[in-house]
Coordinates of C-alpha atoms and ligand atoms in Angstrom, one line a residue:
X752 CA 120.2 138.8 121.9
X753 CA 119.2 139.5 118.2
X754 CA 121.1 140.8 116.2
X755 CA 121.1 141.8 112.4
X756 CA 119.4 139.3 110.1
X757 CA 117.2 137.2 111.8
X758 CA 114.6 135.0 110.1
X759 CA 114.5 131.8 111.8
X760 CA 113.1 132.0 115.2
X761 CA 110.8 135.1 115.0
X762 CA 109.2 133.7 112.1
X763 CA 106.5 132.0 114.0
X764 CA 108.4 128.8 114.7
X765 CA 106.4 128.0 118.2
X766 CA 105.4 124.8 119.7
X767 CA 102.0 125.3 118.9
X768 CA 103.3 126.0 114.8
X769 CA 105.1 122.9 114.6
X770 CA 101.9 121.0 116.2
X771 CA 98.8 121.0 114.5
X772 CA 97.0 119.4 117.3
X773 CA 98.1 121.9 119.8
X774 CA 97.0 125.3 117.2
X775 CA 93.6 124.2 117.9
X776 CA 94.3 123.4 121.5
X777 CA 95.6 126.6 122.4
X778 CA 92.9 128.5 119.6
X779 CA 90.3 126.5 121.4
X780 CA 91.7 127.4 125.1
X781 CA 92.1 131.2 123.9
X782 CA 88.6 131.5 123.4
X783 CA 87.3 129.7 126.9
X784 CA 89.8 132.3 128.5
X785 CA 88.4 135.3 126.5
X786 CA 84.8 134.2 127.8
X787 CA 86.1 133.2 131.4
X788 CA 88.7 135.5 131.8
X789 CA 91.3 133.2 133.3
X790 CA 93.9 130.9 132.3
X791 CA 93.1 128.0 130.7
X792 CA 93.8 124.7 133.2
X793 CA 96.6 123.6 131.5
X794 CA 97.9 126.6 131.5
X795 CA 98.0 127.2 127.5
X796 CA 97.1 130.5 127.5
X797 CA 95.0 133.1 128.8
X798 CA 93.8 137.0 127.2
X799 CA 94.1 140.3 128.7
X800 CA 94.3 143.3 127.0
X801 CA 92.6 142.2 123.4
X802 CA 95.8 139.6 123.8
X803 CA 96.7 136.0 123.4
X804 CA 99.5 134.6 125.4
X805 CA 100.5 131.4 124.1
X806 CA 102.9 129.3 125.7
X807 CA 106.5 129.5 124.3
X808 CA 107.6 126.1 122.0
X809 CA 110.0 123.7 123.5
X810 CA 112.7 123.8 121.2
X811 CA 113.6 126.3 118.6
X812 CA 113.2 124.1 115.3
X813 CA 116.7 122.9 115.1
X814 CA 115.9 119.6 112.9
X815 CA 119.1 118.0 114.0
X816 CA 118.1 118.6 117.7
X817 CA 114.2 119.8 118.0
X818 CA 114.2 120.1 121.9
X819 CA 117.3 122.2 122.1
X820 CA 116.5 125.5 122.9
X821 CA 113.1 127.4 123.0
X822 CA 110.9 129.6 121.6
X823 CA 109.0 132.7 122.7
X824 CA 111.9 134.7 124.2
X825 CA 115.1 136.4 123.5
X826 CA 118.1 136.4 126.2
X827 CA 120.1 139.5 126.4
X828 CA 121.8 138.4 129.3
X829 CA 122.9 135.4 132.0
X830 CA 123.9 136.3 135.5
X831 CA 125.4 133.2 137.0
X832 CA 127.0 132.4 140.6
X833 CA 127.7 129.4 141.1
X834 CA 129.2 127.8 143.7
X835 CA 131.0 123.8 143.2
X836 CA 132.4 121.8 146.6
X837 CA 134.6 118.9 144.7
X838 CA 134.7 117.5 147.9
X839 CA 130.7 116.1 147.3
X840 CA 130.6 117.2 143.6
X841 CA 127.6 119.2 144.6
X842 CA 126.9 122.4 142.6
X843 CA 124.5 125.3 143.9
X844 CA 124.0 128.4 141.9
X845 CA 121.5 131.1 141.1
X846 CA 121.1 131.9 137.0
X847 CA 119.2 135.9 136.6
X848 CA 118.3 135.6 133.1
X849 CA 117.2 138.9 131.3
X850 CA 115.0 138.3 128.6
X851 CA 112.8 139.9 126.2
X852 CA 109.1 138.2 125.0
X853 CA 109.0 137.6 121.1
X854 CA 105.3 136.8 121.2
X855 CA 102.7 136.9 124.1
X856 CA 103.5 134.5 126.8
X857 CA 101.6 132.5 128.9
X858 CA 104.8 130.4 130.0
X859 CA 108.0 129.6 128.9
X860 CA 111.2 126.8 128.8
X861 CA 114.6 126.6 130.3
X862 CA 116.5 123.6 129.4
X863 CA 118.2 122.1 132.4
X864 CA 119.6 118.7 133.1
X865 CA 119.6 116.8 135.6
X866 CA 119.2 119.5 138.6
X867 CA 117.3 120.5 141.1
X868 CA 115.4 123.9 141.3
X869 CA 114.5 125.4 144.2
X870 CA 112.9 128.4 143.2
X871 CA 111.8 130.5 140.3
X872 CA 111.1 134.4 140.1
X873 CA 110.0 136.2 136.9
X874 CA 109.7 139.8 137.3
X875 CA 110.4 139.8 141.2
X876 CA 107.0 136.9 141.6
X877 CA 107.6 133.6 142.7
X878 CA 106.4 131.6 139.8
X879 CA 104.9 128.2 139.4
X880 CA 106.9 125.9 137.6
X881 CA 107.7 122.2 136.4
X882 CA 111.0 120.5 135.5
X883 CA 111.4 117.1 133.8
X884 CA 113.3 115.9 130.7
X885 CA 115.6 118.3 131.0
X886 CA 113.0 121.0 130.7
X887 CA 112.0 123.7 133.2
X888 CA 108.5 125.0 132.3
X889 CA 107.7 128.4 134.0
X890 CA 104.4 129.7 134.4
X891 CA 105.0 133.0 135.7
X892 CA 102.0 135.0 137.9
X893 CA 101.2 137.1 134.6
X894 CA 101.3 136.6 130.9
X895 CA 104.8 138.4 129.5
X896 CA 103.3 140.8 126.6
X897 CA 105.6 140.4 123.3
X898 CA 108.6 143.1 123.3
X899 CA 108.7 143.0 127.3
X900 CA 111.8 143.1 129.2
X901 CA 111.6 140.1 132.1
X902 CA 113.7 138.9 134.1
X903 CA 113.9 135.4 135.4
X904 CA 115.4 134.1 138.6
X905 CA 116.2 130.3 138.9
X906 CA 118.3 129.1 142.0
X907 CA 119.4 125.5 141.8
X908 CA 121.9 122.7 143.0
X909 CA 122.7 119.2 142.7
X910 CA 125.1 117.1 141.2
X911 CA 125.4 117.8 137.9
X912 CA 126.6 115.3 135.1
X913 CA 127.0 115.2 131.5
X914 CA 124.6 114.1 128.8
X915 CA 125.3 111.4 127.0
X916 CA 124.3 111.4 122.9
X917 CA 124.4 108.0 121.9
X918 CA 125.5 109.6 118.0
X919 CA 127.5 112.4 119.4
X920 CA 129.2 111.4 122.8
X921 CA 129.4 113.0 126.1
X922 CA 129.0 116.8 126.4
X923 CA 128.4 118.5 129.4
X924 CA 129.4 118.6 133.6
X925 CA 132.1 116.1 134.3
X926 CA 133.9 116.2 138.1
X927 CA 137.9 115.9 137.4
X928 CA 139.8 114.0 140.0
X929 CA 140.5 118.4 141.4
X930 CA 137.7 119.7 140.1
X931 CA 135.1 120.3 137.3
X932 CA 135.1 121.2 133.4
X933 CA 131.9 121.9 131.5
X934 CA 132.4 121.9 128.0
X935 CA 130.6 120.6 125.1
X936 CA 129.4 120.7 121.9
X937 CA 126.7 121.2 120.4
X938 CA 125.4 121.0 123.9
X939 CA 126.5 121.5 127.3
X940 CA 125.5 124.5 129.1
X941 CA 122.3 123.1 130.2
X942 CA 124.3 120.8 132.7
X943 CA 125.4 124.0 135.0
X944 CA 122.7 126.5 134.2
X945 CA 119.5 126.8 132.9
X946 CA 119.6 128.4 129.7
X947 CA 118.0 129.1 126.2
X948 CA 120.4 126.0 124.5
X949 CA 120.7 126.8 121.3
X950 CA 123.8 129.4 119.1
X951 CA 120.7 131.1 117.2
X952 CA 119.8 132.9 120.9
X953 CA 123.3 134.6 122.0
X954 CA 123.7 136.4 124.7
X955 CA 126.2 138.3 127.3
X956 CA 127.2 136.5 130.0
X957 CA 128.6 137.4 133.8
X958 CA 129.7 134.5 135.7
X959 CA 131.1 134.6 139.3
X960 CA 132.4 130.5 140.3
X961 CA 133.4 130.2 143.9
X962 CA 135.5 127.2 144.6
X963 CA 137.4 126.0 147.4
X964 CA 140.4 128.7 147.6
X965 CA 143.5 126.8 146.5
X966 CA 141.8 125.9 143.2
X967 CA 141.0 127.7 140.3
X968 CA 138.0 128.5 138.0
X969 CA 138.6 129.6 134.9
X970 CA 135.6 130.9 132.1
X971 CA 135.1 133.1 129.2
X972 CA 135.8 136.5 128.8
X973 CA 137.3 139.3 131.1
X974 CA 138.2 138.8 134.3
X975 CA 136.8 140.3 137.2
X976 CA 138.0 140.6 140.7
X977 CA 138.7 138.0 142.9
X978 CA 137.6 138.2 146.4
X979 CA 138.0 135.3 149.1
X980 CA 136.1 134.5 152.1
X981 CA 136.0 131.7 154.5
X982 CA 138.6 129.6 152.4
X983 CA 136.2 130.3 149.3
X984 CA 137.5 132.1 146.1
X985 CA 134.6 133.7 143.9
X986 CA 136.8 134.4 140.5
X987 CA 134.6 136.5 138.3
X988 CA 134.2 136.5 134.4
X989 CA 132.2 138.7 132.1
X990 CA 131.8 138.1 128.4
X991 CA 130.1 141.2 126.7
X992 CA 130.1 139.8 123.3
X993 CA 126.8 137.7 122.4
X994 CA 128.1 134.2 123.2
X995 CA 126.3 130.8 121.9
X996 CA 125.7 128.7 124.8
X997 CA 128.0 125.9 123.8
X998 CA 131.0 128.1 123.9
X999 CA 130.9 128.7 127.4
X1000 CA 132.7 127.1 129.8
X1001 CA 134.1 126.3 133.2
X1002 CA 137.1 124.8 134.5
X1003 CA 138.1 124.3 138.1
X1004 CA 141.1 122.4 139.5
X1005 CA 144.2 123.2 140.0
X1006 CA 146.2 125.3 136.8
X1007 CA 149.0 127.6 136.5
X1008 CA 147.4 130.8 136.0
X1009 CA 149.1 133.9 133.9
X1010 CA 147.2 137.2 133.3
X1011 CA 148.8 139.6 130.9
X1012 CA 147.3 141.4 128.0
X1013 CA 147.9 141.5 124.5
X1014 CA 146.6 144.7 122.2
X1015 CA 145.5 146.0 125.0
X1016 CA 142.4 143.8 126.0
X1017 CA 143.1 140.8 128.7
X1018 CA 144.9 137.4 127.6
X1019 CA 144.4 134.9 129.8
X1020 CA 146.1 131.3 129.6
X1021 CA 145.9 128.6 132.2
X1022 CA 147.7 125.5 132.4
X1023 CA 146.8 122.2 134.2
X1024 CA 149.4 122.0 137.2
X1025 CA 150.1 118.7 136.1
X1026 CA 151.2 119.2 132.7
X1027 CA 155.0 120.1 132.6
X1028 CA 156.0 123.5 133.1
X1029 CA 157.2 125.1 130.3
X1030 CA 156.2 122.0 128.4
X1031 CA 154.4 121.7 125.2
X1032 CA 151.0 122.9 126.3
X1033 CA 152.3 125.9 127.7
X1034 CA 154.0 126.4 124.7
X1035 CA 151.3 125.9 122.0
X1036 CA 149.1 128.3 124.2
X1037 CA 152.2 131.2 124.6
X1038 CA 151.8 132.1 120.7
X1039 CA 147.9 132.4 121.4
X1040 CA 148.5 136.4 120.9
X1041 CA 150.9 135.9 117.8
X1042 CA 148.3 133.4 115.9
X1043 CA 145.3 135.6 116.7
X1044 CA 147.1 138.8 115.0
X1045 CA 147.8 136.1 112.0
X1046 CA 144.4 135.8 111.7
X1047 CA 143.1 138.8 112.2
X1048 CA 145.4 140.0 108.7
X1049 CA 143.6 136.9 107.3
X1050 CA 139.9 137.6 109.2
X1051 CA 139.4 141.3 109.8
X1052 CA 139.7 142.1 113.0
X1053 CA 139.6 140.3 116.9
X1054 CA 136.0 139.9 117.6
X1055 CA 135.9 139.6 121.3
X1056 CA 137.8 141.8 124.5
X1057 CA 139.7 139.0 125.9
X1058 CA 142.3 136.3 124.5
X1059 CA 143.6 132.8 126.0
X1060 CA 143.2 129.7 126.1
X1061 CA 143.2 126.2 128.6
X1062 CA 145.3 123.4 128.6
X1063 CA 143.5 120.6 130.3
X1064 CA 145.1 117.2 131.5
X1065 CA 142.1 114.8 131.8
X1066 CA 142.5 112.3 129.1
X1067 CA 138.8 111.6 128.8
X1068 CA 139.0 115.3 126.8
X1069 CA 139.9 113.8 123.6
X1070 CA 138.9 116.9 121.7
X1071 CA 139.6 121.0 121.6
X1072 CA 137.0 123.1 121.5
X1073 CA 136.5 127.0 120.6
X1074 CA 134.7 128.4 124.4
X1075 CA 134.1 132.5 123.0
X1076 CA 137.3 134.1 124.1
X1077 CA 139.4 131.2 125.5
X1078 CA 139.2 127.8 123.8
X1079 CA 139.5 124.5 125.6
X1080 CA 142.6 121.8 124.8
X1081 CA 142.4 118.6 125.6
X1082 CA 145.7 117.0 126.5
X1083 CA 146.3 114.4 123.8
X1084 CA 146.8 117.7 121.5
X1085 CA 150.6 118.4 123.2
X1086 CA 151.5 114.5 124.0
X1087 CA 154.2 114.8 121.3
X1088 CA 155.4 118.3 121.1
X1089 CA 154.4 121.9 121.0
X1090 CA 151.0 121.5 118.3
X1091 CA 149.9 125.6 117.0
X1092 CA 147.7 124.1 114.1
X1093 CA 145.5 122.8 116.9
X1094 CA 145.7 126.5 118.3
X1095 CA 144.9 128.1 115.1
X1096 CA 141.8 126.4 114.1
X1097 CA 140.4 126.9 117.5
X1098 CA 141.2 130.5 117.3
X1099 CA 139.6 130.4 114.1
X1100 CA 136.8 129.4 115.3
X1101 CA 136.6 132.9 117.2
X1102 CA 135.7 134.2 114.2
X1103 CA 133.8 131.5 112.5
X1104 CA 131.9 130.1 114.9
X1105 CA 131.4 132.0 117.9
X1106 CA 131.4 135.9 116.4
X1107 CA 129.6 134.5 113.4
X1108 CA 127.0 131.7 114.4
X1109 CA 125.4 128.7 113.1
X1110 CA 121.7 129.5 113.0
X1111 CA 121.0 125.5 112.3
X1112 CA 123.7 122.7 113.2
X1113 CA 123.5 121.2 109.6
X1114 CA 125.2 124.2 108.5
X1115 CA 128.7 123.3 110.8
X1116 CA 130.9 123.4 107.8
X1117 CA 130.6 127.2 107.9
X1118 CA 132.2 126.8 111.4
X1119 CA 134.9 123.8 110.9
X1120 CA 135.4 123.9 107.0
X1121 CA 137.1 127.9 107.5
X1122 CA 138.7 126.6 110.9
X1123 CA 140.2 123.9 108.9
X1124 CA 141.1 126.3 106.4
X1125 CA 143.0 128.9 108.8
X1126 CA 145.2 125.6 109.7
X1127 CA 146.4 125.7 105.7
X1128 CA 146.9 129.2 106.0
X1129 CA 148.6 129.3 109.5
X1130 CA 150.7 125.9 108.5
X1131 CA 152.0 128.1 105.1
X1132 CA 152.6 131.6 107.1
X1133 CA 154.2 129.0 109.4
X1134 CA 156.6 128.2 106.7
X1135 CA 155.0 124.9 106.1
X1136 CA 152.9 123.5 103.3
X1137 CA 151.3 125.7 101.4
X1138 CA 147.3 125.9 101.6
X1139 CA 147.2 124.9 97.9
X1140 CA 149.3 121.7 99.2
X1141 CA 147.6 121.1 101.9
X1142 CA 144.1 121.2 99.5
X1143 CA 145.6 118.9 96.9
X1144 CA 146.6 116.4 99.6
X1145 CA 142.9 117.0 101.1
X1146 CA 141.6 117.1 97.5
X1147 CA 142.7 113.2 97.0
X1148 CA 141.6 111.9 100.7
X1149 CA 138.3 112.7 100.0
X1150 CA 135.3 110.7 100.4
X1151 CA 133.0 112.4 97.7
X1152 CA 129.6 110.6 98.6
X1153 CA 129.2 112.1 101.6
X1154 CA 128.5 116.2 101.6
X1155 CA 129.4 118.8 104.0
X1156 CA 126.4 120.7 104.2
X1157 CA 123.3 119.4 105.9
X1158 CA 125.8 116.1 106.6
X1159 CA 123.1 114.4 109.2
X1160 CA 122.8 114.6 112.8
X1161 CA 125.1 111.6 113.2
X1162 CA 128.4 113.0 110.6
X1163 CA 127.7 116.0 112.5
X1164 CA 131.2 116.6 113.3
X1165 CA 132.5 113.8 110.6
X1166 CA 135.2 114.3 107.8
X1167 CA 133.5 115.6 105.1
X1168 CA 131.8 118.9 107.4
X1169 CA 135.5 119.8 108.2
X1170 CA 137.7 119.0 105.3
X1171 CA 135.5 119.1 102.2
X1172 CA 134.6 122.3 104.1
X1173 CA 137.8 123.8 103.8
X1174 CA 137.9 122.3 100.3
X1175 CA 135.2 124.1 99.4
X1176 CA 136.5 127.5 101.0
X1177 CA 139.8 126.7 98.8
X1178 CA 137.9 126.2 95.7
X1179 CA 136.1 129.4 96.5
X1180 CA 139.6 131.3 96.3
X1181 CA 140.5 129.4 93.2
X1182 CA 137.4 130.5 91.8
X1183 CA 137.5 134.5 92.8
X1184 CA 141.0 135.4 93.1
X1185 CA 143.2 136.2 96.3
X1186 CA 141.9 139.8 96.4
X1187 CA 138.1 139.1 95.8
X1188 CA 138.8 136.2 98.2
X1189 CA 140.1 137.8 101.4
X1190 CA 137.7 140.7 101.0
X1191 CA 134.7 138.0 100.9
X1192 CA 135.9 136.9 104.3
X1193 CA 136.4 140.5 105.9
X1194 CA 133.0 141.4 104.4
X1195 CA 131.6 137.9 106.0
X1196 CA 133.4 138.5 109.5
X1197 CA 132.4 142.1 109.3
X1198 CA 128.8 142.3 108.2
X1199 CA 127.7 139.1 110.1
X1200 CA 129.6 140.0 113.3
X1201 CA 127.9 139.0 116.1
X1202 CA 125.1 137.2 114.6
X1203 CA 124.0 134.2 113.0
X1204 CA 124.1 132.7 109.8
X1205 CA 123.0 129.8 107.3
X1206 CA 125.0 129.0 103.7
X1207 CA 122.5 130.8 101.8
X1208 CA 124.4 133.6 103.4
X1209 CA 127.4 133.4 102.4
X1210 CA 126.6 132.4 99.1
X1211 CA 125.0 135.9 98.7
X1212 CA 127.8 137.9 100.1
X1213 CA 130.5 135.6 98.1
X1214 CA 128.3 137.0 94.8
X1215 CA 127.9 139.8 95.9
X1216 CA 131.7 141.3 96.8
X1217 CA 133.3 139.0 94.0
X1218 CA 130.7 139.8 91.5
X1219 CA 130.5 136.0 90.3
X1220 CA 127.8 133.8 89.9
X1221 CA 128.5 131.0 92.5
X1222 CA 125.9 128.4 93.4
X1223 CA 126.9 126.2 91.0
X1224 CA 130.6 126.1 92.9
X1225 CA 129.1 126.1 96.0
X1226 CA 126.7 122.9 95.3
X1227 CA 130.0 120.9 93.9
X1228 CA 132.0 121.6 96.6
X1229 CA 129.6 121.3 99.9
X1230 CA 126.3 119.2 98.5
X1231 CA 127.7 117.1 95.0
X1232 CA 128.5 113.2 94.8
X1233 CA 131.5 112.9 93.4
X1234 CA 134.7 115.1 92.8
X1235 CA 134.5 118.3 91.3
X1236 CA 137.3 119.2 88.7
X1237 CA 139.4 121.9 90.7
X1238 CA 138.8 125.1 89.5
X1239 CA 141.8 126.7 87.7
X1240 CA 143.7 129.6 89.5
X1241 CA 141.7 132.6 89.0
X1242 CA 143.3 135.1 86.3
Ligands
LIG2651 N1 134.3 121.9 117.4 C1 135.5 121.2 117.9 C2 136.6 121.7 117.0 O1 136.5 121.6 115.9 C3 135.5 119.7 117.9 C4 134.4 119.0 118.6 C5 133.5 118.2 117.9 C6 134.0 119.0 119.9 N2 132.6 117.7 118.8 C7 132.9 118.1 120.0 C8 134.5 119.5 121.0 C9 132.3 117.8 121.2 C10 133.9 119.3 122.2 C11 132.8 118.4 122.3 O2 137.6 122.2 117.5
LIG2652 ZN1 136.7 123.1 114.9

């Protein structure tokens, strides 16, 4: 879904512009096909109508990650059912992607892992297609002309697993000893769907998971209704809001469920049936409503139509993670009491993150240095330290040499992106003033809503609504090699 600013991916950045070789293959092949009026034998592209269809690139230019992703398309929407038998770990599901061409297409990508596809249909025609390396090339019947609606039908099964990054860790499928969780960053979707894998191409999702009936699936978003059938429950979840791919999730197994609602709009916790009742899970995730209204005085407004959260009890979940509307906790998070700065930079993250986007990966801090940040300010409306404390104490941890912006695909999620991010954001304050500061970030969450974003961004709206001149700061702070002198309360 594209919205707002958008320069990155319709700026040309295809396969065939990345690859020299491959312009003149595909120039080359465009001109046989105008003569012989078919498509080229490997497919590359064919003409009709005074066009070129070109096939779509196989990643979307992320340097950190070039295969994640693709180009050529824009996904307005993923229809998944799914359907997961923890008896055999075996997965079956049916992905109705609709999707609009950004340049003539001759074929496209998918990126899947590690399943089985039975069939693909674009536009209601079964179409030819080849999966390997965690890429599912389609060739549908007929070039897709730029601008056109299509969609895509993919049905598929297997048993899915994670990926394994040998810098990052596991992301991804894993089977639970009563069920499943997908969850990962910065990729994981592609282990349960196929699926444009990559935040710069959001889109709205409806999911429907049928599990064996005395489990239950949890996902983003609003829920649906739950039918059952044959000792089968489908529970149904619908996120309108453009969602990045790695903040979906599912979780299956056996939780303690509550439904209520909170400003009106659905809140939705679930706790792992293992975890003590009324223990400190439970209770970190109860004040999910009460930290999200914090916020929002802090933020601007709830971005999304849902609220809640999941408490998981697998140990190998070391980490939490912001999934759009209902972040995921692992359990070492509650091992020694009730823990709401863990809750607060995830629901951060609603905001900064998964309403406003990374359009590239080395621009995380934007994400986790303003998550990190809400903590401070949550821990001091908490009656805690106050976030000038908390930066001081930051201030002197710090590990200068290494920056926060562009840290390297590696210290992707490392120190320096998350605190010398929220250092930075501190500094920013410092620099502007409380009033010029809050309004930067209600401007930011406002004008960027939905979209996605890269520094240069923010540096123009911090200039912008505080009237300063800023680059220098934001250099010092995010990029510099040693420790900037802290700026002096603003006057
Ligand atoms: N983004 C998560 C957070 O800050 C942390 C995280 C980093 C993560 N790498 C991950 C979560 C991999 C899941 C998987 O809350
Ligand atoms: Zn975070």
């Amino acid at each position: 879904m594209t919205h707002g600013l958008r320069f990155g991916k319709s700026s040309g950045r295809t396969a065939v512009g990345a690859r020299p070789a491959a312009v003149l293959a595909a120039a080359v092949a465009g001109v046989l096909v105008l003569t012989a009026g078919c498509t080229g034998p490997d497919g590359s592209g064919s003409s009709r109508d005074g066009r070129n269809f070109r096939p779509g690139a196989d990643g979307v230019g992320d340097p950190y990650f070039p295969t994640y992703g693709n180009g050529g398309y824009d996904v307005a929407n993923y229809g998944l059912k799914v359907r997961y038998d923890p008896a055999d770990d075996k997965l079956s599901g049916t992905a109705t992607i609709t999707a609009t061409a950004t340049q003539d297409l001759s074929r496209f990508n998918l990126d899947l892992v590690g399943l089985k596809v039975d069939k693909v249909v674009v536009d209601g025609a079964r179409s030819d297609y080849r999966h390997d390396d965690g890429e599912l090339v389609i060739t549908p019947k007929r070039g897709l002309a730029r601008d056109d609606r299509f969609t895509v039908e993919v049905e598929y099964n297997g048993v899915p697993g994670p990926i394994n990054s040998p810098d990052l860790g596991e992301g991804g499928f894993m089977a639970t000893e009563d069920g499943a969780i997908a969850l990962g960053q910065p990729e994981s979707a592609s282990t349960w769907f196929p699926v444009n894998d990559h935040p710069e191409d959001k889109a709205s999702y409806d999911i429907a998971v049928t599990v064996p009936q005395e489990l239950s699936a949890l996902s983003n978003g609003v829920p649906g209704e739950r039918s059952t059938d044959g000792g089968w429950t489908t529970w149904r979840w619908s996120e309108r809001t453009p969602m990045a791919s790695y903040l979906t999730t599912l979780v299956i197994g056996n939780y303690r469920v509550e439904t209520g609602t909170h400003e009106g709009k659905p809140l939705v916790t679930a706790v792992a049936a293992s975890l003590p009742e009324g223990g400190p899970a439970e209770r970190s995730l109860d004040r999910t409503g009460e930290i999200s209204d914090f916020l929002a005085t802090q933020f601007g407004p709830y971005p999304f139509e849902s609220y809640g959260g999941i408490a998981l009890s697998d140990r190998r979940i070391g980490y939490a993670l912001e999934t759009q509307s209902r972040p995921v906790y692992g359990p070492a998070f509650f091992t020694s009491g009730p823990n709401d700065t863990v809750v607060a930079h995830e629901l951060a993250h609603q905001w900064f993150g998964d309403s406003v986007s990374v359009r590239r990966w080395s621009d995380l801090w934007l994400n986790e240095g303003f998550a990190t940040y809400a903590e401070w300010l949550w821990t001091e409306h908490d009656g805690g330290m106050t976030a000038q404390q908390s930066f001081d104490r930051a201030y002197q941890a710090t590990d200068w040499s290494k920056p926060a912006l562009d840290p390297g695909r590696s210290a992707l999620f490392g120190r320096p992106v998350y605190q010398r991010g929220a250092l930075a954001v501190h500094a920013l304050r410092l620099t502007v003033g409380d009033e010029a500061f809050f309004r930067v970030l209600k401007t930011w969450t406002a004008e960027k809503r939905n979209g996605t974003v890269v520094t240069a961004d923010l540096l123009t709206v911090a200039e912008r609504v505080s009237g300063r001149t800023l680059r220098p700061l934001f250099d010092a702070w995010l990029s510099g090699t040693t420790a900037p002198p802290p700026p002096p309360p603003a006057s």
